[in-house]
Amino acid sequence: MSNPRALLIIASAGLLAACATPPSAEQDFSHADIAHVANIKSSFGSQFKVTSVGPTGIDPRLLGPQTLPPGMTFDPADCGEAASQAVLPPGVQGNMAATTAEGDGNRFITIAVETSQAVPVGDPAPNCQKVGFTGPGLRGLVEVVEAPQIGGVHTRGTHRVLQTTVDGKPRTGELYNYVASFGTFLVIVTANPLVVPDQPVAPVDTQRARDVLTAAVAAVKG
């Protein structure tokens, strides 16, 4: 999961927006630099393996909607689009840099993106705060979760759970996504448990994920 393509695919997995702090009208981001996302390395202890990539151009195909297989049923029924919301709209170009940390049974992927234009931010309808879905061989949910309050920054958080069957055995995966939007910049933190053979799956440290988002935004803003 350490290459840029895998990082972006993970981070774009079904982000459902949840506003925590509205952006201020005018801010100076002339000193912002996505390469500074690498500065968050120091926030992880020696038990973490930390790597960084970029800056490099982003492939817009990797940040398109993460659609679910056909034949899915959604609950509420009118929230299917919310469950497949994209990070970037079609046609948006830019660059990205990322830092990955693995340790304590968790993986944290932090991606900083600078786009060619400000990305519109949206929030789910009140009845789409928690969306369940079922279909052939797959079920799960996407729900709004607490995001950190960051002054002048629009933040949102989601939790996604997928349940399926592989070789006749049930498999469950979960993913937390936290996104901060400011100007033409996005900072995305994805957190998920590591699967280690013969060891129980560790719970996701969501507080650390929120703290990483806050630190990464500060680093990128400069």
Tab-separated table of C-alpha atoms in Angstrom:
chain	number	residue	atom	x	y	z
A	1	MET	CA	0.000	0.000	0.000
A	2	SER	CA	2.984	2.317	-0.221
A	3	ASN	CA	2.835	3.320	-3.899
A	4	PRO	CA	1.019	6.502	-5.025
A	5	ARG	CA	-1.644	4.644	-7.001
A	6	ALA	CA	-2.596	2.485	-4.009
A	7	LEU	CA	-2.574	5.518	-1.716
A	8	LEU	CA	-5.028	7.446	-3.852
A	9	ILE	CA	-7.302	4.485	-4.422
A	10	ILE	CA	-7.578	3.943	-0.661
A	11	ALA	CA	-8.090	7.595	0.152
A	12	SER	CA	-10.823	8.045	-2.414
A	13	ALA	CA	-12.876	5.100	-1.196
A	14	GLY	CA	-16.354	6.523	-0.819
A	15	LEU	CA	-15.805	9.824	0.937
A	16	LEU	CA	-19.075	11.127	2.357
A	17	ALA	CA	-18.778	14.780	3.348
A	18	ALA	CA	-19.533	16.024	6.864
A	19	CYS	CA	-18.830	19.679	7.534
A	20	ALA	CA	-17.071	20.505	10.813
A	21	THR	CA	-15.725	24.011	10.223
A	22	PRO	CA	-16.717	26.407	7.408
A	23	PRO	CA	-13.872	28.085	5.510
A	24	SER	CA	-13.286	31.785	5.979
A	25	ALA	CA	-13.918	34.091	3.048
A	26	GLU	CA	-10.358	35.315	2.468
A	27	GLN	CA	-7.116	33.592	3.390
A	28	ASP	CA	-3.565	33.778	2.100
A	29	PHE	CA	-2.271	30.383	0.976
A	30	SER	CA	0.681	31.756	-1.003
A	31	HIS	CA	3.105	29.927	1.296
A	32	ALA	CA	1.269	26.593	1.190
A	33	ASP	CA	3.294	23.629	-0.078
A	34	ILE	CA	2.010	20.047	-0.392
A	35	ALA	CA	5.577	18.738	-0.046
A	36	HIS	CA	5.436	19.793	3.599
A	37	VAL	CA	3.098	16.894	4.331
A	38	ALA	CA	6.323	14.934	4.864
A	39	ASN	CA	6.913	17.042	7.994
A	40	ILE	CA	4.357	14.995	9.923
A	41	LYS	CA	6.887	12.138	10.144
A	42	SER	CA	8.037	13.483	13.489
A	43	SER	CA	4.572	12.970	14.988
A	44	PHE	CA	4.939	9.183	14.772
A	45	GLY	CA	7.016	7.205	17.250
A	46	SER	CA	9.745	4.695	16.547
A	47	GLN	CA	7.169	1.884	16.429
A	48	PHE	CA	5.922	3.282	13.097
A	49	LYS	CA	7.416	2.695	9.685
A	50	VAL	CA	7.022	5.996	7.840
A	51	THR	CA	7.505	6.629	4.109
A	52	SER	CA	6.799	9.584	1.818
A	53	VAL	CA	6.203	10.001	-1.926
A	54	GLY	CA	5.838	12.962	-4.252
A	55	PRO	CA	5.154	15.641	-5.079
A	56	THR	CA	3.911	14.189	-8.336
A	57	GLY	CA	1.039	14.726	-10.712
A	58	ILE	CA	-2.287	13.128	-9.837
A	59	ASP	CA	-4.277	10.915	-12.132
A	60	PRO	CA	-7.891	12.184	-11.999
A	61	ARG	CA	-9.123	8.646	-12.716
A	62	LEU	CA	-7.897	7.627	-9.267
A	63	LEU	CA	-10.021	10.248	-7.520
A	64	GLY	CA	-13.261	9.643	-9.379
A	65	PRO	CA	-16.379	8.200	-7.770
A	66	GLN	CA	-15.863	4.836	-6.101
A	67	THR	CA	-19.018	3.251	-7.444
A	68	LEU	CA	-20.458	0.131	-5.925
A	69	PRO	CA	-21.373	-2.914	-8.026
A	70	PRO	CA	-24.718	-2.804	-9.853
A	71	GLY	CA	-27.759	-4.198	-8.121
A	72	MET	CA	-27.112	-2.533	-4.746
A	73	THR	CA	-30.005	-1.520	-2.502
A	74	PHE	CA	-29.509	1.576	-0.336
A	75	ASP	CA	-31.065	2.551	2.976
A	76	PRO	CA	-32.234	5.306	2.847
A	77	ALA	CA	-33.177	4.585	-0.755
A	78	ASP	CA	-32.354	8.084	-2.038
A	79	CYS	CA	-28.791	8.156	-0.618
A	80	GLY	CA	-27.019	5.963	-3.174
A	81	GLU	CA	-25.194	8.909	-4.731
A	82	ALA	CA	-23.913	10.031	-1.343
A	83	ALA	CA	-22.409	6.593	-0.710
A	84	SER	CA	-20.244	6.937	-3.838
A	85	GLN	CA	-19.197	10.568	-3.573
A	86	ALA	CA	-15.900	11.509	-5.274
A	87	VAL	CA	-13.008	13.480	-3.814
A	88	LEU	CA	-12.376	15.455	-7.009
A	89	PRO	CA	-14.847	16.341	-9.757
A	90	PRO	CA	-14.011	15.324	-13.346
A	91	GLY	CA	-11.450	17.468	-15.144
A	92	VAL	CA	-9.654	18.788	-12.074
A	93	GLN	CA	-5.880	18.541	-12.359
A	94	GLY	CA	-3.089	19.055	-9.871
A	95	ASN	CA	-0.306	17.491	-7.834
A	96	MET	CA	-0.114	15.319	-4.755
A	97	ALA	CA	2.325	14.245	-2.069
A	98	ALA	CA	1.763	11.563	0.550
A	99	THR	CA	3.131	10.185	3.791
A	100	THR	CA	2.287	6.708	5.079
A	101	ALA	CA	2.804	5.454	8.634
A	102	GLU	CA	2.290	1.842	9.731
A	103	GLY	CA	2.435	0.739	13.344
A	104	ASP	CA	0.409	-0.149	16.446
A	105	GLY	CA	-1.813	-2.263	14.198
A	106	ASN	CA	-2.894	0.710	12.083
A	107	ARG	CA	-2.061	2.314	8.748
A	108	PHE	CA	-2.351	6.084	8.336
A	109	ILE	CA	-2.097	7.538	4.826
A	110	THR	CA	-1.912	11.320	4.573
A	111	ILE	CA	-2.251	12.880	1.137
A	112	ALA	CA	-1.861	16.569	0.317
A	113	VAL	CA	-3.343	17.683	-2.999
A	114	GLU	CA	-3.045	21.008	-4.805
A	115	THR	CA	-5.642	21.355	-7.550
A	116	SER	CA	-5.989	23.607	-10.572
A	117	GLN	CA	-9.101	25.177	-9.066
A	118	ALA	CA	-10.899	25.220	-5.747
A	119	VAL	CA	-12.825	22.000	-5.231
A	120	PRO	CA	-16.483	22.524	-4.250
A	121	VAL	CA	-17.336	21.159	-0.840
A	122	GLY	CA	-20.698	19.651	-0.056
A	123	ASP	CA	-22.432	18.056	2.863
A	124	PRO	CA	-24.837	15.123	2.872
A	125	ALA	CA	-28.542	15.571	3.291
A	126	PRO	CA	-29.751	15.150	6.874
A	127	ASN	CA	-31.200	11.729	6.045
A	128	CYS	CA	-27.908	10.557	4.467
A	129	GLN	CA	-25.720	10.795	7.556
A	130	LYS	CA	-25.651	6.990	7.673
A	131	VAL	CA	-26.196	4.965	4.501
A	132	GLY	CA	-26.465	1.181	4.429
A	133	PHE	CA	-26.154	-0.862	1.254
A	134	THR	CA	-26.673	-4.505	0.323
A	135	GLY	CA	-26.218	-6.472	-2.869
A	136	PRO	CA	-25.020	-9.778	-4.304
A	137	GLY	CA	-22.180	-10.925	-2.059
A	138	LEU	CA	-21.639	-7.498	-0.483
A	139	ARG	CA	-23.073	-5.298	2.204
A	140	GLY	CA	-21.885	-2.404	4.299
A	141	LEU	CA	-22.422	1.162	5.383
A	142	VAL	CA	-21.002	4.668	5.091
A	143	GLU	CA	-21.567	7.003	8.017
A	144	VAL	CA	-20.575	10.512	9.021
A	145	VAL	CA	-18.078	10.671	11.880
A	146	GLU	CA	-16.538	13.440	13.937
A	147	ALA	CA	-13.918	15.548	12.157
A	148	PRO	CA	-11.472	17.919	13.865
A	149	GLN	CA	-12.272	21.609	14.137
A	150	ILE	CA	-9.632	23.583	12.193
A	151	GLY	CA	-9.996	27.346	11.938
A	152	GLY	CA	-10.842	28.561	8.440
A	153	VAL	CA	-10.886	25.030	7.019
A	154	HIS	CA	-13.819	22.877	5.882
A	155	THR	CA	-13.369	19.429	7.416
A	156	ARG	CA	-15.349	16.241	7.031
A	157	GLY	CA	-15.083	12.650	8.192
A	158	THR	CA	-16.547	9.278	7.248
A	159	HIS	CA	-16.419	5.667	8.301
A	160	ARG	CA	-16.948	2.908	5.746
A	161	VAL	CA	-17.502	-0.778	6.514
A	162	LEU	CA	-17.599	-3.504	3.856
A	163	GLN	CA	-18.608	-7.124	4.425
A	164	THR	CA	-18.140	-9.797	1.781
A	165	THR	CA	-17.279	-13.474	1.383
A	166	VAL	CA	-13.948	-14.748	0.045
A	167	ASP	CA	-13.415	-18.491	-0.529
A	168	GLY	CA	-16.517	-19.188	1.510
A	169	LYS	CA	-15.288	-17.182	4.502
A	170	PRO	CA	-16.761	-13.866	5.666
A	171	ARG	CA	-14.444	-10.874	5.397
A	172	THR	CA	-14.958	-7.450	6.946
A	173	GLY	CA	-12.980	-4.309	6.235
A	174	GLU	CA	-13.275	-0.796	7.556
A	175	LEU	CA	-11.835	2.567	6.610
A	176	TYR	CA	-11.910	6.020	8.168
A	177	ASN	CA	-11.455	9.096	5.977
A	178	TYR	CA	-10.865	12.659	7.138
A	179	VAL	CA	-10.659	15.494	4.600
A	180	ALA	CA	-9.721	19.154	5.002
A	181	SER	CA	-10.396	21.658	2.198
A	182	PHE	CA	-8.863	25.146	1.993
A	183	GLY	CA	-8.391	27.224	-1.126
A	184	THR	CA	-7.065	24.973	-3.891
A	185	PHE	CA	-5.695	22.490	-1.358
A	186	LEU	CA	-6.986	19.243	0.104
A	187	VAL	CA	-5.488	17.169	2.901
A	188	ILE	CA	-6.811	13.631	3.209
A	189	VAL	CA	-6.078	11.219	6.067
A	190	THR	CA	-7.125	7.600	5.684
A	191	ALA	CA	-6.888	5.204	8.619
A	192	ASN	CA	-7.502	1.466	8.600
A	193	PRO	CA	-6.425	-1.575	10.620
A	194	LEU	CA	-3.499	-3.673	9.465
A	195	VAL	CA	-4.196	-7.356	8.927
A	196	VAL	CA	-1.397	-9.311	10.602
A	197	PRO	CA	-1.457	-13.132	10.421
A	198	ASP	CA	-2.311	-14.862	13.704
A	199	GLN	CA	-2.989	-11.548	15.457
A	200	PRO	CA	-6.310	-9.913	16.351
A	201	VAL	CA	-7.253	-6.860	14.311
A	202	ALA	CA	-6.503	-3.672	16.252
A	203	PRO	CA	-9.153	-0.971	16.537
A	204	VAL	CA	-8.520	2.138	14.438
A	205	ASP	CA	-7.031	4.982	16.472
A	206	THR	CA	-9.422	7.647	15.232
A	207	GLN	CA	-8.077	10.274	17.636
A	208	ARG	CA	-4.616	9.902	16.135
A	209	ALA	CA	-6.115	10.153	12.649
A	210	ARG	CA	-7.851	13.407	13.548
A	211	ASP	CA	-4.649	14.749	15.123
A	212	VAL	CA	-2.700	13.818	11.988
A	213	LEU	CA	-5.167	15.752	9.835
A	214	THR	CA	-4.748	18.833	11.996
A	215	ALA	CA	-0.944	18.555	11.935
A	216	ALA	CA	-0.860	17.940	8.190
A	217	VAL	CA	-3.030	20.974	7.447
A	218	ALA	CA	-0.737	23.146	9.557
A	219	ALA	CA	2.330	21.765	7.784
A	220	VAL	CA	0.921	22.281	4.299
A	221	LYS	CA	-0.364	25.787	5.020
A	222	GLY	CA	3.131	26.793	6.180
